[in-house]
Short mmCIF file of C-alpha atoms in Angstrom, two decimals:
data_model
loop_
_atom_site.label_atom_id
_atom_site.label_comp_id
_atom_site.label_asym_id
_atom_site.label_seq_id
_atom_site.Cartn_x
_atom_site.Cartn_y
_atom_site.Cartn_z
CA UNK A 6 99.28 138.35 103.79
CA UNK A 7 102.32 139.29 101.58
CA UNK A 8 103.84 136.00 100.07
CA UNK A 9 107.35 137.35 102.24
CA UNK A 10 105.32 136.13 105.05
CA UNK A 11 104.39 132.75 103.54
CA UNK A 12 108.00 132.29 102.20
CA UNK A 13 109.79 133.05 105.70
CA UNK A 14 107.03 130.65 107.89
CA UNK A 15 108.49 128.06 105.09
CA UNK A 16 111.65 128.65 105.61
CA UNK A 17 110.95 128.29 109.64
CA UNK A 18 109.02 125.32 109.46
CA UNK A 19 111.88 123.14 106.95
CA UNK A 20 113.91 124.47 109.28
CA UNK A 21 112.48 122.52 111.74
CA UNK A 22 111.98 119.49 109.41
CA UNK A 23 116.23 119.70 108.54
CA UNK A 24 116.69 119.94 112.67
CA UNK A 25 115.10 116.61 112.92
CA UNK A 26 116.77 114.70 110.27
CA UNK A 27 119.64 115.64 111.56
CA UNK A 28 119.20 114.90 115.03
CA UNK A 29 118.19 111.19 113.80
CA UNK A 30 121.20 111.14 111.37
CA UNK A 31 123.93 112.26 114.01
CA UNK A 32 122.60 109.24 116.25
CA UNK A 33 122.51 106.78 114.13
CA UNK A 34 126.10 107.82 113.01
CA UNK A 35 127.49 108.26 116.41
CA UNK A 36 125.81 104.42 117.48
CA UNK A 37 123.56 106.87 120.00
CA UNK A 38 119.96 105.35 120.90
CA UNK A 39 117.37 107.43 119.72
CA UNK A 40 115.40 108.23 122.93
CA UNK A 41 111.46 109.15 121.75
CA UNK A 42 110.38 111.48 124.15
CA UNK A 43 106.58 109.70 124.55
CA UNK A 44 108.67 106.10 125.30
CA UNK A 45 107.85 104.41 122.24
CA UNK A 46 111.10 102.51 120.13
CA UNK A 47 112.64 104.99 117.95
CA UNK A 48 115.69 102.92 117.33
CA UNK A 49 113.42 99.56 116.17
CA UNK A 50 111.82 102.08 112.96
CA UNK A 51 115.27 104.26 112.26
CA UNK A 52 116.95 100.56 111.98
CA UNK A 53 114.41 98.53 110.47
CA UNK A 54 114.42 98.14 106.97
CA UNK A 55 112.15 100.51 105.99
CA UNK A 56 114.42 103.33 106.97
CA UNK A 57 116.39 103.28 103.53
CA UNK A 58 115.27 103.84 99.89
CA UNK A 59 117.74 102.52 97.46
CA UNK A 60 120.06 102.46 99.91
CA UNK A 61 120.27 106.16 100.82
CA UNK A 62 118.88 106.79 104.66
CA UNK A 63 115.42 108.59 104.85
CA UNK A 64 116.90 111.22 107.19
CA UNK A 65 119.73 111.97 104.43
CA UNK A 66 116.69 112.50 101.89
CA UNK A 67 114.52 114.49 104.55
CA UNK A 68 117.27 116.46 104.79
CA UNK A 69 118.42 116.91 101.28
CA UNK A 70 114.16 117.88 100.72
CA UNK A 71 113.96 120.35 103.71
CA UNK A 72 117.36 122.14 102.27
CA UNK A 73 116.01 122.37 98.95
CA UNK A 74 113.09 123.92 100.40
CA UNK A 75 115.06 126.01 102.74
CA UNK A 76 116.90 127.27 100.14
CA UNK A 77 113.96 127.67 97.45
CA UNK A 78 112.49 130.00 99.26
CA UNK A 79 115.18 131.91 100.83
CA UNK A 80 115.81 132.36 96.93
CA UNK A 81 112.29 133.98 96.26
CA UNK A 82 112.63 136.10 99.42
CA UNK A 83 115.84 137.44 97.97
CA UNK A 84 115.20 137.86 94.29
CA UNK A 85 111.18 137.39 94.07
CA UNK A 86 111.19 137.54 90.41
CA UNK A 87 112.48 133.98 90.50
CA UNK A 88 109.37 132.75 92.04
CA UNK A 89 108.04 131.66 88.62
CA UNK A 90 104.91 129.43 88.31
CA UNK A 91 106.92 126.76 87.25
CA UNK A 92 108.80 126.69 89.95
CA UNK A 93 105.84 127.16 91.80
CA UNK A 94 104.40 124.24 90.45
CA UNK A 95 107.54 121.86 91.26
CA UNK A 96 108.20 122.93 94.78
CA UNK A 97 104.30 121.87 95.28
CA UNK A 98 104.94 119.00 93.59
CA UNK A 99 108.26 117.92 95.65
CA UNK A 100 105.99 119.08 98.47
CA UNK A 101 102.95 116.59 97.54
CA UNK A 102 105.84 113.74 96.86
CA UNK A 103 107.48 114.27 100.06
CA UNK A 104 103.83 114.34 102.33
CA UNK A 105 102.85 111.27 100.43
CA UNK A 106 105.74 109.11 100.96
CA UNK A 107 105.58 110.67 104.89
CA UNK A 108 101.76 109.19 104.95
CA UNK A 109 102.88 105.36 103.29
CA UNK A 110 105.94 105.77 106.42
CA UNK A 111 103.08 106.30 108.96
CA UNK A 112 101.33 103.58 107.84
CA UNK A 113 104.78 101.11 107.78
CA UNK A 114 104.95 102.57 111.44
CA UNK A 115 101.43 102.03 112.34
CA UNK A 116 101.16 98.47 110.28
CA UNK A 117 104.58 96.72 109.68
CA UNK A 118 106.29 97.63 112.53
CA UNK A 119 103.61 98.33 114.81
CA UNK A 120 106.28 100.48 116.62
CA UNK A 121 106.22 104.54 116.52
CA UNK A 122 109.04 106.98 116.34
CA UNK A 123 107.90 110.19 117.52
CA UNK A 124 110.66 112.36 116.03
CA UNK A 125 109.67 110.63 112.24
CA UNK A 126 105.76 111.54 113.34
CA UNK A 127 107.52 115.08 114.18
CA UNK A 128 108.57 114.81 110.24
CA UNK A 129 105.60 113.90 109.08
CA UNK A 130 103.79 116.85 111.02
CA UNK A 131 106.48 119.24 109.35
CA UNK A 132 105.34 117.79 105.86
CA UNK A 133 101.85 118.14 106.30
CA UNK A 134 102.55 121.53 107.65
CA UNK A 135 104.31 122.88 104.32
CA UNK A 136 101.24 121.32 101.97
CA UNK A 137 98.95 123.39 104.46
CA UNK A 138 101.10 126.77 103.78
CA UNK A 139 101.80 126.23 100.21
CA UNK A 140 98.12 125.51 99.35
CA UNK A 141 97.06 127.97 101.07
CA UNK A 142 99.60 130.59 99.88
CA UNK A 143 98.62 129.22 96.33
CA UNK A 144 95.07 130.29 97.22
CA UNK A 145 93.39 127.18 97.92
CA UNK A 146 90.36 127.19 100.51
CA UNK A 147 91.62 124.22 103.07
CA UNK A 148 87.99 124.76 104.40
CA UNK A 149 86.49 123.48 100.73
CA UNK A 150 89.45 120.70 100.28
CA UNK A 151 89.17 119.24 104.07
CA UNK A 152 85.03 119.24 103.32
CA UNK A 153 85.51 117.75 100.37
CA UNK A 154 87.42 115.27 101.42
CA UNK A 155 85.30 113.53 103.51
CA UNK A 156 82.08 114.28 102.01
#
């Protein structure tokens, strides 16, 4: 597949990642309830005090993230001689930083608060998603890594 492909399913999928952190940010800001659609508590993790790092609100830095890869790669499409390695290697990177901390928020969910918020899981699925297309647009075997993993 030509990396136009990999760059527009990229695009789509932050797309979808920016949709959801701003759902959650216009209903905290308009005092809404955030209705999960499986019934758990939304509002008890978007409110607890896990939901801000120094001070800024996770779906403000989701969505500054999902922009940044929005834009990144809109970028590349354009003008593909931008698409350096370096730049490569730091949208992987913010990628890897931004899965990470969405893994240590599952596990505040799933631990601390013992309460689940669907549309953060539905973050945390978009994530995991752009690691799976970067790697493998980067040429990575997820076959080998997932085997490794747990061998």
């Amino acid at each position: 597949m030509n990396q136009g492909f990999f760059y527009v399913v990229l695009m789509v999928v932050a797309f979808c990642g920016l949709a959801i952190a701003n759902y959650i940010y216009n209903k905290k800001r308009l005092l809404q309830p955030l209705i999960c659609p499986t019934g758990s508590n939304c509002d008890n993790v978007i409110h607890s005090r896990y939901s801000r790092l120094f001070n800024v609100p996770l779906e403000v830095i989701g969505a500054l993230y999902y922009t940044i890869v929005i834009i990144s790669y809109s970028v590349f499409l354009a003008t593909p001689t931008l698409h350096s390695p370096g730049a490569a290697v730091v949208l992987v990177e913010l990628t890897a930083a931004a899965f990470l901390f969405s893994i240590y928020l599952t596990g505040v969910q799933a631990v601390i608060l013992k309460e689940w918020c669907t549309w953060c899981l539905g973050s945390a699925f978009v994530c995991a998603a752009i690691v799976i297309v970067e790697l493998s647009f980067a040429g990575f075997d997820l076959t080998v890594l997932i085997k490794n993993a747990f061998s």
